[in-house]
Amino acid sequence: TWPKTYSYAGSFPEGFVWGVGTAAYQVEGAYNEDGRGASIWDTFTGANTLGMPGANCSYCCQSAPCTPNKNMVGKGATGNVATNSYHMFRTDIALMKSMGLKHYRFSISWPRIFPTGSATGEPNPEAVKWYDTFIDELLAAGMEPYVTLYHWDLPQALLSPPELGAWWARDKDGKPVGQILPNWKHYVDTCFRLFGDRVKVWVTFNEAWSCTKLASGSGKAPGIPPFMNPAVDPYIAGHNILNAHAAAVDIYRRKYQTSQKGRIGITNNQDWREPKTDSVEDVAAAERAVLFQLGWFSEPIFGAGDYPQEMKDIFAALGTALPEFSEAEKALLKGSADFFGLNHYGTGWFAATKEPGWDMTYGTSSEEGFVQGQSTWLYGAGWGLRKLLNWVKRRYNNPEIYVTESGWSVAAQTAEEAANDTQRVMYFANYTSEVLSAILEDGVDVRGYFAWSLLDNFEWEMGYPIRFGTTFVDYDLGLDPNAPLPNSQVPTPGFQLRRRKDSSCFLEQVWRSN
Ligand code: PNW
């Protein structure tokens, strides 16, 4: 259980940004409506995409009916319906308003805007109309949009056939090639042009680490041959994603920033890794754990414009040297963010090993003594976030940090049990009080904190039984709060009941009183 020792050492700075977040594929549903194209997550989950723009079953299930990728744990779960937020967006906005919220982080679905990921031409007008309406109503309700451009729902057409490669594309010498760049640039340029008059904060990519490293067989899409070598493929995809991030920021700064007066950055993710002992070896291994994940995607942008030297050295010694940036690419990458977006969930120990391991760090994690969440990978301690914030401050010269995600999964058997989420209340109490200490005592420049998530939703390869919401979602409209939850992997189309949990009410007190 959580220590009950948290206390708030004062107030958060005036104007501190409190919010909640979601992502398009996890909440929207309406997967085949208004001209939406197929995404790699429709393919990965085994959704029936036949007839949808860009659909291609030739390398997933070979034929209808579609079958989920073998790394999809929650068989049968898809984003087809999810929390039905595409239709219930007014309910979501009213819910957030009732919580006293002023900031909402969500993502735009690329395959809605460009169903086949086109590099030219006009966007899908129905999708543009939907996001226009949503943004207008959000603003009218007094909330500011924080918009992620890529939260993993890549248009399937850009990866069909797989040889196209999308982020995973490389030339015959194995060097990354940005052949997806024209498509990406056209998409982001279109979003800035159409929504940038009202959207003032943009996040290019959500967790490049998760959608590259975990996409080679650890549960994230596409998870298909020939992209399954975790020692090589994530680093190709990561390289192309970093260049795509820099290209998006360049477009925004050259064409839009002066007139639209918004800001743009990227969200990277890291759970804290505490040295298991105070031996020199374990301390160095724990440092590598953070450098080889957070540093991989932060050093090129917030550091010297290139991968961390320690990472380059180890990869070279292992004979799988990291891809190299040209001088022009380095120049575009360096400084290509107006703020540091950070997703953080938990903490574990880290100890040195003799073998390089899956992440090439010559280290391994363990979790004795930490509180465990519902997710297999989730263990927590509020002080881990404080240490991580200090790490970012030290390494990247005190950037403006927005914690763009932080949250806790809790299992529930009934709606009543889901709503009494004491574990999640304790998580947010411990974590937000440590953020306050980082600001007041350590001088870390934290500007905002977004709880993950507004709603229980489609938790990627795990499907629906894993619940991260501060609001409970009844996917099957069981009106008796004490009835056992089917914890179904297949939400019933239609009305998805929402009910605020204790954590939502606790957070409301925190952000109303600051
Ligand atoms: C994030 N890990 O993913 C995503 O941004 C969200 O969409 C997701 O729902 C949320 O966290 C909860 O999982 C992560 O293994 C996936 O350390 C995996 C890890 C961390 C975050």
Coordinates of C-alpha atoms and ligand atoms in Angstrom, one line a residue:
T1 CA 0.0 0.0 0.0
W2 CA 0.9 3.6 -0.4
P3 CA 2.7 5.6 2.4
K4 CA 0.2 8.0 3.9
T5 CA 3.1 10.5 4.5
Y6 CA 2.5 12.8 1.6
S7 CA 1.9 16.5 2.4
Y8 CA 1.8 19.6 0.3
A9 CA 4.6 22.0 1.1
G10 CA 2.7 25.1 -0.1
S11 CA 0.9 26.1 -3.3
F12 CA 1.6 25.4 -7.0
P13 CA 2.8 28.4 -8.9
E14 CA 0.0 30.6 -10.2
G15 CA -1.1 29.5 -13.7
F16 CA 0.1 25.9 -13.1
V17 CA -1.5 23.8 -15.9
W18 CA -3.7 21.0 -14.5
G19 CA -5.3 18.7 -17.0
V20 CA -6.2 15.2 -18.1
G21 CA -5.4 13.3 -21.2
T22 CA -6.6 10.7 -23.7
A23 CA -5.6 9.5 -27.2
A24 CA -7.7 9.1 -30.3
Y25 CA -7.6 5.4 -30.8
Q26 CA -8.1 4.7 -27.1
V27 CA -11.4 6.7 -26.8
E28 CA -12.9 7.8 -30.1
G29 CA -14.5 4.5 -31.4
A30 CA -16.5 5.2 -34.6
Y31 CA -13.7 3.4 -36.4
N32 CA -15.3 3.1 -39.8
E33 CA -17.4 6.3 -39.8
D34 CA -17.0 9.6 -41.7
G35 CA -14.4 8.2 -44.1
R36 CA -11.8 7.2 -41.5
G37 CA -9.0 5.1 -42.9
A38 CA -7.5 1.9 -41.4
S39 CA -4.6 2.4 -38.9
I40 CA -2.0 -0.1 -37.8
W41 CA -3.9 -0.5 -34.6
D42 CA -7.0 -1.7 -36.5
T43 CA -4.8 -4.2 -38.1
F44 CA -3.0 -5.2 -34.9
T45 CA -6.2 -5.7 -33.0
G46 CA -7.7 -7.8 -35.8
A47 CA -10.6 -5.3 -36.4
N48 CA -12.5 -6.0 -39.6
T49 CA -11.1 -3.3 -41.8
L50 CA -12.4 -4.7 -45.1
G51 CA -13.6 -1.9 -47.3
M52 CA -12.0 0.8 -45.2
P53 CA -9.5 3.2 -47.0
G54 CA -6.0 1.9 -46.8
A55 CA -7.0 -1.5 -45.3
N56 CA -4.6 -4.3 -46.1
C57 CA -4.9 -7.7 -44.6
S58 CA -2.2 -9.3 -46.8
Y59 CA 0.3 -9.6 -43.9
C60 CA -1.9 -9.6 -40.8
C61 CA -4.5 -12.3 -41.0
Q62 CA -4.2 -13.1 -44.7
S63 CA -8.0 -13.2 -45.1
A64 CA -11.3 -12.2 -43.4
P65 CA -12.3 -12.6 -40.6
C66 CA -9.3 -10.7 -39.3
T67 CA -7.4 -12.1 -36.3
P68 CA -5.4 -10.2 -33.8
N69 CA -1.6 -10.0 -33.9
K70 CA -0.2 -12.6 -31.5
N71 CA 1.2 -9.8 -29.3
M72 CA -2.4 -8.6 -28.7
V73 CA -3.1 -9.9 -25.2
G74 CA -6.7 -8.9 -24.9
K75 CA -8.0 -11.0 -27.8
G76 CA -11.1 -9.5 -29.4
A77 CA -10.5 -6.0 -28.0
T78 CA -10.4 -3.3 -30.7
G79 CA -10.9 0.5 -30.7
N80 CA -14.0 0.0 -32.8
V81 CA -16.3 1.4 -30.1
A82 CA -14.0 2.2 -27.2
T83 CA -15.5 4.9 -24.9
N84 CA -17.5 6.2 -27.9
S85 CA -16.1 9.7 -27.4
Y86 CA -16.5 10.4 -31.1
H87 CA -20.2 10.5 -30.5
M88 CA -20.2 11.3 -26.7
F89 CA -17.8 14.2 -26.9
R90 CA -20.3 16.6 -25.4
T91 CA -20.6 14.3 -22.4
D92 CA -16.8 14.3 -22.0
I93 CA -16.7 18.1 -22.2
A94 CA -19.4 18.5 -19.7
L95 CA -17.7 16.0 -17.4
M96 CA -14.4 17.9 -17.6
K97 CA -16.2 21.2 -17.0
S98 CA -17.8 19.8 -13.9
M99 CA -14.3 18.8 -12.7
G100 CA -13.2 22.4 -12.9
L101 CA -10.7 21.5 -15.6
K102 CA -9.1 24.1 -17.9
H103 CA -6.8 21.9 -20.1
Y104 CA -7.5 18.8 -22.0
R105 CA -4.8 16.7 -23.8
F106 CA -6.0 14.6 -26.7
S107 CA -4.7 13.4 -30.0
I108 CA -5.8 13.9 -33.6
S109 CA -6.3 10.7 -35.6
W110 CA -4.1 10.8 -38.7
P111 CA -6.2 8.2 -40.6
R112 CA -9.3 10.4 -40.0
I113 CA -7.7 13.5 -41.5
F114 CA -5.9 11.6 -44.4
P115 CA -7.4 8.1 -44.6
T116 CA -4.5 6.7 -46.7
G117 CA -1.9 9.1 -45.3
S118 CA -1.7 11.1 -48.6
A119 CA 1.3 13.4 -49.2
T120 CA -0.8 15.9 -51.2
G121 CA -4.4 17.0 -51.6
E122 CA -7.3 18.0 -49.4
P123 CA -8.0 16.4 -46.0
N124 CA -11.2 14.4 -45.3
P125 CA -13.8 17.2 -44.8
E126 CA -15.9 15.2 -42.3
A127 CA -13.0 14.6 -40.0
V128 CA -12.0 18.2 -40.2
K129 CA -15.5 19.2 -39.3
W130 CA -15.5 16.9 -36.3
Y131 CA -12.3 18.2 -34.9
D132 CA -13.4 21.8 -35.6
T133 CA -16.6 21.3 -33.7
F134 CA -14.8 19.5 -30.9
I135 CA -12.2 22.2 -30.5
D136 CA -14.8 25.0 -30.7
E137 CA -17.0 23.4 -28.0
L138 CA -14.0 22.7 -25.8
L139 CA -13.0 26.3 -25.9
A140 CA -16.5 27.5 -25.4
A141 CA -16.6 25.4 -22.2
G142 CA -13.5 27.2 -21.0
M143 CA -10.9 24.5 -21.8
E144 CA -7.6 24.8 -23.7
P145 CA -6.7 22.0 -26.1
Y146 CA -3.2 20.4 -25.8
V147 CA -3.0 18.4 -29.0
T148 CA -0.8 15.4 -29.8
L149 CA -0.3 14.8 -33.6
Y150 CA 0.9 11.2 -33.3
H151 CA -0.4 8.9 -30.6
W152 CA 0.5 5.7 -32.5
D153 CA -2.4 5.4 -35.0
L154 CA -0.3 5.4 -38.2
P155 CA -2.4 5.1 -41.4
Q156 CA -2.2 1.5 -42.5
A157 CA -1.7 2.5 -46.1
L158 CA 1.7 3.9 -45.2
L159 CA 2.8 0.4 -44.1
S160 CA 1.1 -1.7 -46.8
P161 CA 2.9 -3.6 -48.1
P162 CA 5.3 -3.8 -45.1
E163 CA 8.2 -3.1 -47.5
L164 CA 7.1 0.5 -47.6
G165 CA 8.3 0.6 -44.1
A166 CA 6.8 3.9 -42.8
W167 CA 9.0 4.8 -39.8
W168 CA 10.8 1.5 -40.2
A169 CA 12.0 2.2 -43.8
R170 CA 15.7 1.7 -44.7
D171 CA 17.8 1.6 -47.8
K172 CA 19.7 -1.5 -49.0
D173 CA 22.6 -0.6 -46.6
G174 CA 20.2 -0.6 -43.7
K175 CA 20.3 3.2 -43.3
P176 CA 17.0 4.8 -42.2
V177 CA 15.2 6.6 -45.1
G178 CA 12.5 9.2 -44.5
Q179 CA 10.2 8.2 -47.3
I180 CA 7.2 8.8 -45.0
L181 CA 8.3 12.4 -44.5
P182 CA 6.3 14.0 -47.3
N183 CA 3.1 12.3 -46.0
W184 CA 3.9 13.3 -42.4
K185 CA 4.7 16.9 -43.3
H186 CA 1.5 17.3 -45.3
Y187 CA -0.5 15.9 -42.4
V188 CA 1.0 18.2 -39.7
D189 CA 1.0 21.2 -42.0
T190 CA -2.7 20.7 -42.6
C191 CA -3.4 20.4 -38.8
F192 CA -1.5 23.6 -38.1
R193 CA -3.2 25.4 -40.9
L194 CA -6.7 24.3 -40.0
F195 CA -6.7 24.1 -36.2
G196 CA -3.7 26.3 -35.2
D197 CA -5.9 29.4 -34.9
R198 CA -7.4 27.7 -31.8
V199 CA -4.8 25.1 -30.8
K200 CA -1.9 26.8 -29.0
V201 CA 0.0 23.8 -27.7
W202 CA 1.2 21.0 -30.0
V203 CA 3.0 17.8 -29.2
T204 CA 4.5 16.1 -32.2
F205 CA 5.0 12.5 -31.0
N206 CA 3.7 10.7 -27.9
E207 CA 6.3 8.3 -26.5
A208 CA 8.5 7.5 -29.4
W209 CA 10.2 4.9 -27.2
S210 CA 6.9 2.9 -26.7
C211 CA 5.8 3.0 -30.3
T212 CA 9.3 1.8 -31.6
K213 CA 11.0 -0.3 -28.8
L214 CA 7.7 -1.9 -27.6
A215 CA 6.6 -2.4 -31.2
S216 CA 9.2 -5.1 -31.9
G217 CA 7.2 -7.9 -30.1
S218 CA 6.4 -6.2 -26.7
G219 CA 2.8 -5.4 -27.3
K220 CA 2.6 -2.3 -29.5
A221 CA 1.7 -2.2 -33.2
P222 CA 2.8 -3.0 -35.8
G223 CA 4.8 -5.9 -34.2
I224 CA 5.2 -7.8 -37.5
P225 CA 8.0 -9.2 -39.6
P226 CA 10.3 -7.7 -40.8
F227 CA 10.3 -5.2 -37.9
M228 CA 10.8 -7.6 -35.0
N229 CA 14.5 -7.3 -34.2
P230 CA 14.6 -5.2 -31.0
A231 CA 18.3 -4.5 -31.4
V232 CA 17.9 -2.9 -34.8
D233 CA 14.4 -2.0 -35.9
P234 CA 13.4 0.4 -33.1
Y235 CA 16.5 2.5 -33.8
I236 CA 15.7 2.8 -37.5
A237 CA 12.1 3.9 -36.6
G238 CA 13.3 6.1 -33.8
H239 CA 15.7 7.9 -36.2
N240 CA 13.0 8.6 -38.8
I241 CA 10.6 9.7 -36.0
L242 CA 13.2 12.2 -34.6
N243 CA 13.8 13.6 -38.1
A244 CA 10.0 13.8 -38.6
H245 CA 9.6 15.7 -35.2
A246 CA 12.3 18.2 -36.3
A247 CA 10.5 18.6 -39.7
A248 CA 7.2 19.3 -38.0
V249 CA 8.7 21.9 -35.7
D250 CA 10.5 23.5 -38.6
I251 CA 7.2 23.9 -40.5
Y252 CA 5.4 25.3 -37.5
R253 CA 8.1 27.8 -36.7
R254 CA 8.6 29.0 -40.3
K255 CA 5.0 29.1 -41.4
Y256 CA 2.7 29.4 -38.4
Q257 CA 4.3 30.3 -35.1
T258 CA 4.6 34.0 -35.6
S259 CA 1.0 34.5 -36.5
Q260 CA -0.6 31.7 -34.4
K261 CA 1.6 32.4 -31.4
G262 CA 1.5 28.8 -30.1
R263 CA 4.1 26.5 -28.9
I264 CA 5.4 23.1 -29.9
G265 CA 7.3 20.2 -28.3
I266 CA 7.5 16.5 -28.0
T267 CA 6.5 14.0 -25.2
N268 CA 9.0 11.4 -24.2
N269 CA 8.6 8.8 -21.5
Q270 CA 10.5 7.4 -18.6
D271 CA 9.9 5.5 -15.4
W272 CA 12.5 6.1 -12.7
R273 CA 15.3 3.6 -12.3
E274 CA 16.9 3.7 -8.8
P275 CA 20.2 2.0 -8.4
K276 CA 19.6 -1.3 -6.6
T277 CA 22.7 -0.8 -4.5
D278 CA 25.1 2.1 -4.1
S279 CA 27.8 0.1 -6.0
V280 CA 29.5 2.1 -8.8
E281 CA 28.2 -0.6 -11.3
D282 CA 24.6 -0.3 -10.3
V283 CA 24.6 3.5 -10.2
A284 CA 26.1 3.6 -13.7
A285 CA 23.6 1.0 -14.9
A286 CA 20.6 3.0 -13.6
E287 CA 22.0 6.1 -15.3
R288 CA 22.2 4.1 -18.6
A289 CA 18.6 3.0 -18.2
V290 CA 17.4 6.6 -18.3
L291 CA 19.9 7.6 -21.0
F292 CA 19.0 4.8 -23.3
Q293 CA 15.3 5.5 -23.1
L294 CA 14.6 9.1 -22.3
G295 CA 18.0 10.3 -23.5
W296 CA 17.6 8.4 -26.8
F297 CA 14.8 10.8 -27.8
S298 CA 15.7 13.8 -25.7
E299 CA 19.5 14.3 -26.2
P300 CA 19.1 15.1 -30.0
I301 CA 16.5 17.8 -29.2
F302 CA 17.4 19.2 -25.8
G303 CA 21.1 18.3 -25.8
A304 CA 23.8 18.4 -28.4
G305 CA 21.7 17.4 -31.4
D306 CA 22.8 13.8 -31.3
Y307 CA 22.3 10.5 -29.4
P308 CA 23.9 10.2 -26.0
Q309 CA 27.6 9.4 -26.3
E310 CA 27.3 6.5 -23.9
M311 CA 24.7 4.9 -26.1
K312 CA 26.7 5.4 -29.3
D313 CA 29.8 3.8 -27.6
I314 CA 27.9 0.7 -26.4
F315 CA 26.1 0.2 -29.6
A316 CA 29.3 0.5 -31.6
A317 CA 31.0 -2.0 -29.4
L318 CA 28.1 -4.4 -29.9
G319 CA 28.4 -4.0 -33.6
T320 CA 25.0 -2.5 -34.2
A321 CA 26.0 1.1 -34.4
L322 CA 23.1 3.7 -34.1
P323 CA 22.0 5.4 -37.3
E324 CA 23.9 8.7 -37.8
F325 CA 22.4 12.2 -38.3
S326 CA 23.8 14.4 -41.0
E327 CA 25.0 17.9 -39.9
A328 CA 21.9 19.4 -41.4
E329 CA 19.7 17.0 -39.5
K330 CA 21.5 17.7 -36.2
A331 CA 21.1 21.5 -36.7
L332 CA 17.3 21.0 -37.3
L333 CA 16.9 18.8 -34.3
K334 CA 18.9 20.8 -31.7
G335 CA 16.5 23.1 -29.9
S336 CA 13.5 21.8 -31.7
A337 CA 11.1 22.1 -28.8
D338 CA 9.6 24.9 -26.8
F339 CA 9.0 22.7 -23.8
F340 CA 9.8 19.3 -22.4
G341 CA 6.8 16.9 -22.4
L342 CA 7.3 14.0 -20.0
N343 CA 5.2 10.9 -19.4
H344 CA 5.9 9.2 -16.2
Y345 CA 4.1 6.3 -14.4
G346 CA 6.3 4.4 -11.9
T347 CA 9.6 3.4 -10.4
G348 CA 11.8 0.3 -10.1
W349 CA 15.3 -0.7 -9.1
F350 CA 18.0 -1.2 -11.6
A351 CA 21.2 -3.3 -11.3
A352 CA 24.2 -4.0 -13.6
T353 CA 24.4 -7.2 -15.5
K354 CA 27.1 -9.0 -17.6
E355 CA 24.8 -9.2 -20.7
P356 CA 23.7 -6.2 -22.8
G357 CA 20.0 -7.3 -22.5
W358 CA 17.0 -6.3 -24.5
D359 CA 17.7 -2.5 -24.1
M360 CA 21.5 -2.8 -24.4
T361 CA 22.0 -1.1 -21.0
Y362 CA 23.9 -4.0 -19.4
G363 CA 21.3 -3.8 -16.6
T364 CA 18.1 -5.2 -15.4
S365 CA 15.1 -3.9 -13.4
S366 CA 13.3 -5.4 -10.3
E367 CA 10.5 -4.1 -8.1
E368 CA 10.8 -5.5 -4.5
G369 CA 9.1 -3.2 -2.0
F370 CA 7.2 -1.0 -4.5
V371 CA 3.4 -0.7 -4.6
Q372 CA 2.1 -2.5 -7.7
G373 CA -0.6 -1.2 -10.0
Q374 CA -2.9 -3.4 -12.1
S375 CA -0.5 -3.3 -15.2
T376 CA 2.3 -5.9 -15.0
W377 CA 5.0 -3.2 -15.6
L378 CA 3.6 -0.7 -13.1
Y379 CA 5.2 -0.2 -9.7
G380 CA 5.3 3.2 -8.0
A381 CA 6.9 5.6 -5.5
G382 CA 6.2 9.3 -5.7
W383 CA 9.9 10.2 -5.0
G384 CA 10.8 8.5 -8.3
L385 CA 9.0 11.3 -10.2
R386 CA 10.8 13.9 -8.1
K387 CA 14.2 12.3 -8.9
L388 CA 13.4 12.1 -12.6
L389 CA 12.3 15.8 -12.7
N390 CA 15.7 16.6 -11.2
W391 CA 17.5 14.4 -13.7
V392 CA 15.8 16.3 -16.6
K393 CA 16.6 19.7 -14.9
R394 CA 20.3 18.7 -14.5
R395 CA 20.9 17.1 -17.9
Y396 CA 18.9 19.6 -20.1
N397 CA 19.6 22.9 -18.3
N398 CA 16.3 23.4 -16.5
P399 CA 13.8 23.3 -19.4
E400 CA 10.1 24.0 -19.0
I401 CA 8.6 20.6 -18.2
Y402 CA 5.0 19.5 -18.6
V403 CA 4.1 16.1 -17.1
T404 CA 1.9 15.2 -20.0
E405 CA 0.9 11.8 -18.5
S406 CA 1.0 10.2 -15.0
G407 CA -1.4 7.7 -13.8
W408 CA -2.2 4.4 -12.1
S409 CA -4.2 1.3 -13.2
V410 CA -6.5 -0.4 -10.6
A411 CA -8.5 -3.5 -11.2
A412 CA -12.3 -3.5 -10.4
Q413 CA -14.9 -6.1 -10.3
T414 CA -17.9 -3.8 -9.9
A415 CA -18.7 -0.2 -10.8
E416 CA -18.9 0.6 -7.1
E417 CA -15.4 -0.9 -6.6
A418 CA -14.1 1.0 -9.6
A419 CA -15.4 4.3 -8.2
N420 CA -13.8 3.8 -4.7
D421 CA -10.3 4.0 -6.1
T422 CA -8.3 4.7 -3.0
Q423 CA -5.1 3.3 -4.5
R424 CA -5.3 5.9 -7.3
V425 CA -6.1 8.7 -4.9
M426 CA -3.0 7.8 -3.0
Y427 CA -1.0 7.7 -6.2
F428 CA -2.0 11.2 -7.2
A429 CA -1.6 12.5 -3.7
N430 CA 2.0 11.1 -3.5
Y431 CA 2.9 12.1 -7.0
T432 CA 1.5 15.6 -7.1
S433 CA 3.0 16.4 -3.7
E434 CA 6.4 15.3 -5.0
V435 CA 6.0 17.5 -8.1
L436 CA 5.3 20.4 -5.7
S437 CA 8.5 19.6 -3.7
A438 CA 10.5 19.4 -7.0
I439 CA 9.2 22.9 -7.9
L440 CA 9.5 24.6 -4.5
E441 CA 12.5 22.9 -3.0
D442 CA 14.6 21.8 -6.0
G443 CA 13.8 24.6 -8.4
V444 CA 12.6 22.3 -11.2
D445 CA 10.6 24.3 -13.8
V446 CA 7.5 22.1 -13.9
R447 CA 4.6 24.0 -15.6
G448 CA 1.9 21.4 -15.7
Y449 CA 0.6 18.0 -14.8
F450 CA -1.9 15.9 -16.8
A451 CA -3.5 12.9 -15.2
W452 CA -3.8 9.8 -17.3
S453 CA -6.6 9.4 -18.0
L454 CA -9.9 11.3 -18.2
L455 CA -11.6 7.9 -18.8
D456 CA -11.1 4.2 -18.5
N457 CA -10.3 3.3 -22.1
F458 CA -8.7 0.9 -24.7
E459 CA -5.4 0.1 -22.9
W460 CA -3.7 -1.0 -26.1
E461 CA -2.6 -4.7 -26.3
M462 CA -4.4 -5.3 -22.9
G463 CA -7.8 -4.1 -24.1
Y464 CA -10.4 -2.9 -21.6
P465 CA -9.9 -4.8 -18.3
I466 CA -6.9 -2.5 -17.4
R467 CA -8.4 0.7 -16.1
F468 CA -6.4 3.9 -15.9
G469 CA -9.4 6.3 -15.8
T470 CA -10.2 8.9 -13.2
T471 CA -13.7 8.3 -14.5
F472 CA -15.2 4.9 -14.7
V473 CA -16.7 3.7 -18.0
D474 CA -19.3 1.0 -18.1
Y475 CA -18.8 -0.5 -21.6
D476 CA -21.9 -2.6 -21.2
L477 CA -24.3 -0.3 -19.5
G478 CA -24.8 -2.2 -16.4
L479 CA -27.0 0.2 -14.4
D480 CA -26.6 -1.7 -11.1
P481 CA -23.4 -0.4 -9.6
N482 CA -22.9 -3.5 -7.6
A483 CA -23.4 -6.0 -10.4
P484 CA -20.2 -7.8 -11.4
L485 CA -18.5 -6.1 -14.3
P486 CA -18.2 -8.4 -17.3
N487 CA -14.9 -6.6 -17.9
S488 CA -15.7 -7.3 -21.5
Q489 CA -13.2 -7.0 -24.3
V490 CA -16.0 -6.0 -26.6
P491 CA -17.8 -2.8 -25.6
T492 CA -21.5 -2.6 -26.6
P493 CA -22.0 0.0 -29.3
G494 CA -24.0 3.0 -28.1
F495 CA -24.1 4.8 -24.7
Q496 CA -21.1 4.2 -22.5
L497 CA -22.0 5.3 -19.0
R498 CA -19.4 7.5 -17.2
R499 CA -19.1 7.8 -13.5
R500 CA -16.5 9.9 -11.7
K501 CA -14.2 8.0 -9.3
D502 CA -12.9 9.2 -6.0
S503 CA -9.6 10.1 -7.7
S504 CA -11.4 12.5 -10.0
C505 CA -12.9 14.2 -7.0
F506 CA -9.6 14.3 -5.2
L507 CA -7.8 15.8 -8.2
E508 CA -10.6 18.4 -8.5
Q509 CA -9.8 19.6 -5.0
V510 CA -6.1 19.7 -5.8
W511 CA -6.5 21.8 -9.0
R512 CA -9.3 24.0 -7.7
S513 CA -7.2 25.0 -4.6
N514 CA -3.9 24.7 -6.6
Ligands
PNW1 C1 1.5 5.3 -22.2 N1 5.8 0.9 -20.1 O1 2.0 4.1 -22.6 C2 0.6 5.8 -23.3 O2 1.0 7.1 -23.7 C3 -0.8 5.7 -23.1 O3 -1.5 5.8 -24.3 C4 -1.2 4.5 -22.2 O4 -2.6 4.3 -22.1 C5 -0.6 4.7 -20.9 O5 0.8 5.1 -21.0 C6 -0.7 3.6 -19.9 O6 -0.1 2.4 -20.4 C7 2.9 3.3 -21.9 O7 5.8 -0.3 -20.4 C8 3.1 2.0 -22.3 O8 6.6 1.4 -19.3 C9 4.1 1.2 -21.7 C10 4.9 1.7 -20.7 C11 4.7 3.0 -20.3 C12 3.7 3.8 -20.9

